[in-house]
Every structure is written in C-alpha cells, then in structure tokens.
Amino acid sequence: MSVQLAQIIASSILVYPDDRFLNRREELLRLSENLDDDYAFPFMEFFNATNHLTIDSLAKHYVEVFDMRRKCSLFLTSWTHGDTRNRGMALLHFKEIYRESGMVLTDEELPDHLAVVLEFAAIKDPIAGRLLLGEHRAPIELLKTSLHEINSYYAFVLDAIVATLPAMTPELAERARALALSGPPKEYVGLSGAVNVALLPFSSSQSLISDGGRR
C-alpha cells in the first residue's frame, strides 16, 4: 500500500500544476507524512521547497523544466525513440497494456507520460505497472539525474519514485550509462509536459487506492 500511495502522490505532483493541484496540496502533504521514510522524506523536501511559490511560479518552473529541456522529458519513450515512427509503436505497446487492464486514456493523454504510468501501476495493475516502470528504469534514472543537475524542485519527486522501483540490475545500469552519454535521440523535438492528467478525487489514503482514482 505504501508503494502504491507513494506512486499516486508522485503522479499527482507530476501533472501541470493548476488550481486543482493547489487545492489538493495540503492533502498530498498530509498523506506523504504517513509514508515510509524512503518515500516521505523526498516528498516533504518537495513540499517544503515549493511552499513559498505561487501556483503561477510553480507552473512556470514546470514548463521551463519539462517542456524546454530535452533531457528532462516526462515522456518515457522519447528517451529511447525520439519523435519517430518507432516511438508510435512503443506508445501502442503502452496502450495495449492499459487496455488489457481496463484503463482507457482520453485523447489528451499520452500513455508514456510518467504520471500516467505511475497512476496505472498504483491503481489499475500493480504487476503490469511495475514491469512497465522497470522496463523504463534507465530513462527514469536519467530524468532524476538531470533534475538534480539543474536543482529542480521536482528532483525530490523522482527520488521518491525511484525508491518505489525494484533494485537496479547491471543491465539497467548499463542502459542508463548509455543514455547518459547520448541523451534522447536528436530528432526529438519536444512534446508538452503539461499533459492533461486529471487529479484524483480522494479524501484519504484508503479511498485514493480503493476508489480506482479518476477512472
């Protein structure tokens, strides 16, 4: 449950920050305090670091980080496929996995957005979601590193996400090193990080998981 709750809190933070996020901020903070330390501490760092920001300031930071920097993409397949035809096949792979578990996306949602994958893993199918996140451990690790390098508030959120993942294997470590050297494919031209992932209508950590979130 703690892993699932950490993943759904991270999913809620990684959407474009608007008034809905502002209205849920205190509840997300309160839920974070009840997590295991490995997850709670990074979330508390994020909330403490952003407490002084207006929602407009946080939104500006979000856009500057996730929309303007090639090595800070929240779209996992952009790291490995760029903006190519092969990426379309990779996105289809995500959609098919979601469909098998009964999760249907809106037209505005891309299936490889990290917030969407985290929600899927936390609410719809933890086993399939864990496999998807594991398959993309390398880009998630690189995203975390990139965010720390630019001192982004969101680096703390990635720390919490990585803490929910299985241990790094030598193969995944090698993939991460290769991506660190090459970065996302150069033909990647950017897709807005401000994907419309609706925040979850929850009132407690239990309802957050058991109610099936926004779907």
Coordinates of C-alpha atoms in Angstrom, one line a residue:
M1 CA 0.0 0.0 0.0
S2 CA 2.8 2.4 0.8
V3 CA 4.4 1.9 -2.6
Q4 CA 1.1 2.4 -4.3
L5 CA 0.3 5.6 -2.3
A6 CA 3.8 7.0 -3.0
Q7 CA 3.3 6.4 -6.7
I8 CA -0.1 8.0 -6.9
I9 CA 1.1 11.1 -4.9
A10 CA 4.0 11.4 -7.3
S11 CA 1.6 11.0 -10.2
S12 CA -0.5 13.9 -8.8
I13 CA 2.6 16.1 -8.4
L14 CA 3.9 15.5 -11.9
V15 CA 0.9 16.9 -13.7
Y16 CA 0.9 20.5 -14.8
P17 CA 0.3 22.5 -11.6
D18 CA -3.0 24.4 -11.6
D19 CA -5.7 25.3 -9.1
R20 CA -6.7 21.7 -8.7
F21 CA -3.2 20.8 -7.6
L22 CA -3.2 23.8 -5.3
N23 CA -6.5 22.7 -3.7
R24 CA -5.1 19.2 -3.1
R25 CA -1.6 20.3 -1.9
E26 CA -2.3 20.1 1.8
E27 CA -3.9 16.7 1.5
L28 CA -1.0 15.4 -0.6
L29 CA 1.3 16.7 2.1
R30 CA -0.6 15.1 4.9
L31 CA -0.7 11.7 3.1
S32 CA 3.1 11.9 2.4
E33 CA 3.7 12.3 6.1
N34 CA 2.3 8.8 6.7
L35 CA 4.5 7.0 4.2
D36 CA 7.7 5.1 4.9
D37 CA 10.7 7.3 5.3
D38 CA 12.2 6.4 1.9
Y39 CA 9.2 8.0 0.2
A40 CA 8.1 10.5 2.9
F41 CA 11.4 12.4 3.1
P42 CA 11.7 13.2 -0.6
F43 CA 8.0 14.4 -0.8
M44 CA 8.5 16.5 2.3
E45 CA 11.6 18.1 0.6
F46 CA 9.5 18.9 -2.4
F47 CA 6.6 20.5 -0.4
N48 CA 9.0 22.4 1.8
A49 CA 10.9 23.7 -1.2
T50 CA 7.8 24.9 -3.0
N51 CA 5.8 26.1 -0.1
H52 CA 6.7 29.8 -0.8
L53 CA 5.8 29.6 -4.5
T54 CA 2.6 30.8 -6.1
I55 CA 0.8 28.3 -8.4
D56 CA 1.9 30.5 -11.3
S57 CA 5.5 30.4 -10.3
L58 CA 5.4 26.6 -9.9
A59 CA 3.7 26.3 -13.3
K60 CA 6.4 28.5 -14.9
H61 CA 9.1 26.3 -13.3
Y62 CA 7.3 23.2 -14.6
V63 CA 7.2 24.4 -18.1
E64 CA 10.8 25.6 -18.1
V65 CA 12.0 22.2 -16.8
F66 CA 9.8 19.7 -18.6
D67 CA 8.9 21.5 -21.8
M68 CA 12.1 23.3 -22.6
R69 CA 14.8 20.7 -21.8
R70 CA 15.4 17.7 -23.9
K71 CA 16.9 15.7 -21.0
C72 CA 14.0 16.4 -18.7
S73 CA 11.2 14.8 -20.7
L74 CA 8.4 13.1 -18.7
F75 CA 7.5 11.1 -21.8
L76 CA 9.5 7.8 -21.3
T77 CA 9.6 6.7 -24.9
S78 CA 11.0 10.0 -26.0
W79 CA 14.3 9.0 -24.3
T80 CA 14.7 5.8 -26.4
H81 CA 12.8 6.6 -29.6
G82 CA 12.7 10.3 -30.1
D83 CA 9.9 11.7 -32.2
T84 CA 10.0 8.9 -34.7
R85 CA 7.8 6.2 -36.2
N86 CA 9.3 3.7 -33.8
R87 CA 8.0 5.7 -31.0
G88 CA 4.5 5.3 -32.3
M89 CA 4.9 1.5 -31.9
A90 CA 6.2 2.0 -28.4
L91 CA 3.2 4.1 -27.5
L92 CA 0.9 1.4 -28.9
H93 CA 2.6 -1.1 -26.6
F94 CA 1.7 1.1 -23.6
K95 CA -1.9 1.5 -24.8
E96 CA -2.4 -2.3 -25.3
I97 CA -1.2 -3.0 -21.8
Y98 CA -3.5 -0.4 -20.4
R99 CA -6.5 -1.7 -22.4
E100 CA -5.9 -5.2 -21.2
S101 CA -6.3 -3.9 -17.6
G102 CA -9.4 -1.8 -18.4
M103 CA -7.7 1.6 -18.4
V104 CA -8.8 3.9 -21.2
L105 CA -7.0 7.2 -21.8
T106 CA -8.5 10.4 -23.0
D107 CA -7.4 12.0 -26.3
E108 CA -5.3 14.5 -24.4
E109 CA -3.2 11.8 -22.6
L110 CA -0.1 10.2 -23.9
P111 CA 0.4 6.7 -22.4
D112 CA 4.1 7.1 -21.7
H113 CA 3.8 10.2 -19.6
L114 CA 5.4 9.2 -16.2
A115 CA 2.3 10.5 -14.3
V116 CA 0.1 8.2 -16.3
V117 CA 2.3 5.2 -15.9
L118 CA 2.5 5.8 -12.1
E119 CA -1.2 6.0 -11.8
F120 CA -1.6 2.8 -13.8
A121 CA 0.9 1.0 -11.5
A122 CA -0.7 2.3 -8.3
I123 CA -4.4 1.8 -9.2
K124 CA -5.1 -0.4 -12.2
D125 CA -2.5 -3.1 -12.4
P126 CA 0.5 -3.0 -10.0
I127 CA 2.2 -6.1 -11.6
A128 CA 2.0 -4.8 -15.2
G129 CA 2.7 -1.3 -14.0
R130 CA 5.8 -2.5 -12.1
L131 CA 7.0 -4.2 -15.3
L132 CA 6.5 -1.0 -17.4
L133 CA 8.3 1.1 -14.9
G134 CA 11.1 -1.5 -14.7
E135 CA 11.4 -1.5 -18.5
H136 CA 11.9 2.2 -18.4
R137 CA 14.1 2.4 -15.3
A138 CA 17.0 3.8 -17.3
P139 CA 15.2 6.9 -18.5
I140 CA 13.6 7.4 -15.1
E141 CA 17.1 7.3 -13.5
L142 CA 18.4 9.8 -16.1
L143 CA 15.5 12.1 -15.6
K144 CA 16.2 12.1 -11.9
T145 CA 19.9 12.9 -12.5
S146 CA 19.0 15.7 -14.9
L147 CA 16.6 17.3 -12.5
H148 CA 19.2 17.2 -9.7
E149 CA 21.8 18.8 -12.0
I150 CA 19.5 21.8 -12.6
N151 CA 18.4 21.9 -8.9
S152 CA 14.7 21.4 -9.9
Y153 CA 12.2 21.0 -7.1
Y154 CA 10.9 18.0 -9.0
A155 CA 14.1 16.1 -8.4
F156 CA 12.8 15.2 -4.9
V157 CA 9.7 13.6 -6.5
L158 CA 11.9 11.5 -8.8
D159 CA 13.9 10.4 -5.7
A160 CA 10.6 9.1 -4.2
I161 CA 9.6 7.4 -7.5
V162 CA 13.0 5.6 -7.8
A163 CA 12.6 4.4 -4.2
T164 CA 9.5 2.5 -5.3
L165 CA 11.2 0.6 -8.1
P166 CA 13.0 -2.7 -8.0
A167 CA 16.7 -2.7 -7.4
M168 CA 18.9 -1.6 -10.3
T169 CA 20.4 -4.5 -12.3
P170 CA 23.7 -4.4 -14.1
E171 CA 21.9 -4.4 -17.4
L172 CA 19.7 -1.5 -16.5
A173 CA 22.7 0.4 -15.1
E174 CA 24.5 -0.1 -18.4
R175 CA 21.4 1.2 -20.3
A176 CA 21.4 4.2 -18.0
R177 CA 25.0 4.9 -18.7
A178 CA 24.4 4.7 -22.5
L179 CA 21.5 7.1 -22.3
A180 CA 23.5 9.5 -20.1
L181 CA 26.2 9.6 -22.9
S182 CA 23.8 10.0 -25.8
G183 CA 20.7 11.6 -24.3
P184 CA 17.3 11.4 -26.1
P185 CA 17.5 11.0 -29.9
K186 CA 18.3 14.2 -31.6
E187 CA 15.2 14.1 -33.8
Y188 CA 13.1 14.5 -30.6
V189 CA 11.6 17.9 -31.0
G190 CA 9.6 18.1 -27.7
L191 CA 6.1 17.3 -26.6
S192 CA 4.5 19.4 -23.9
G193 CA 5.0 18.1 -20.4
A194 CA 1.7 19.7 -19.5
V195 CA -0.3 16.6 -20.4
N196 CA -3.9 16.8 -19.0
V197 CA -3.8 14.1 -16.3
A198 CA -6.8 14.8 -14.0
L199 CA -6.1 14.9 -10.3
L200 CA -7.7 12.2 -8.2
P201 CA -10.8 12.9 -6.2
F202 CA -9.7 11.4 -2.9
S203 CA -10.3 12.1 0.7
S204 CA -8.0 9.6 2.4
S205 CA -5.1 7.3 1.5
Q206 CA -7.6 4.3 1.6
S207 CA -10.1 5.9 -0.8
L208 CA -7.2 7.0 -3.0
I209 CA -6.4 3.4 -3.8
S210 CA -9.7 1.6 -3.4
D211 CA -11.9 4.0 -5.3
G212 CA -9.8 3.5 -8.5
G213 CA -8.7 7.1 -8.8
R214 CA -10.1 9.2 -11.6
R215 CA -11.2 6.3 -13.7

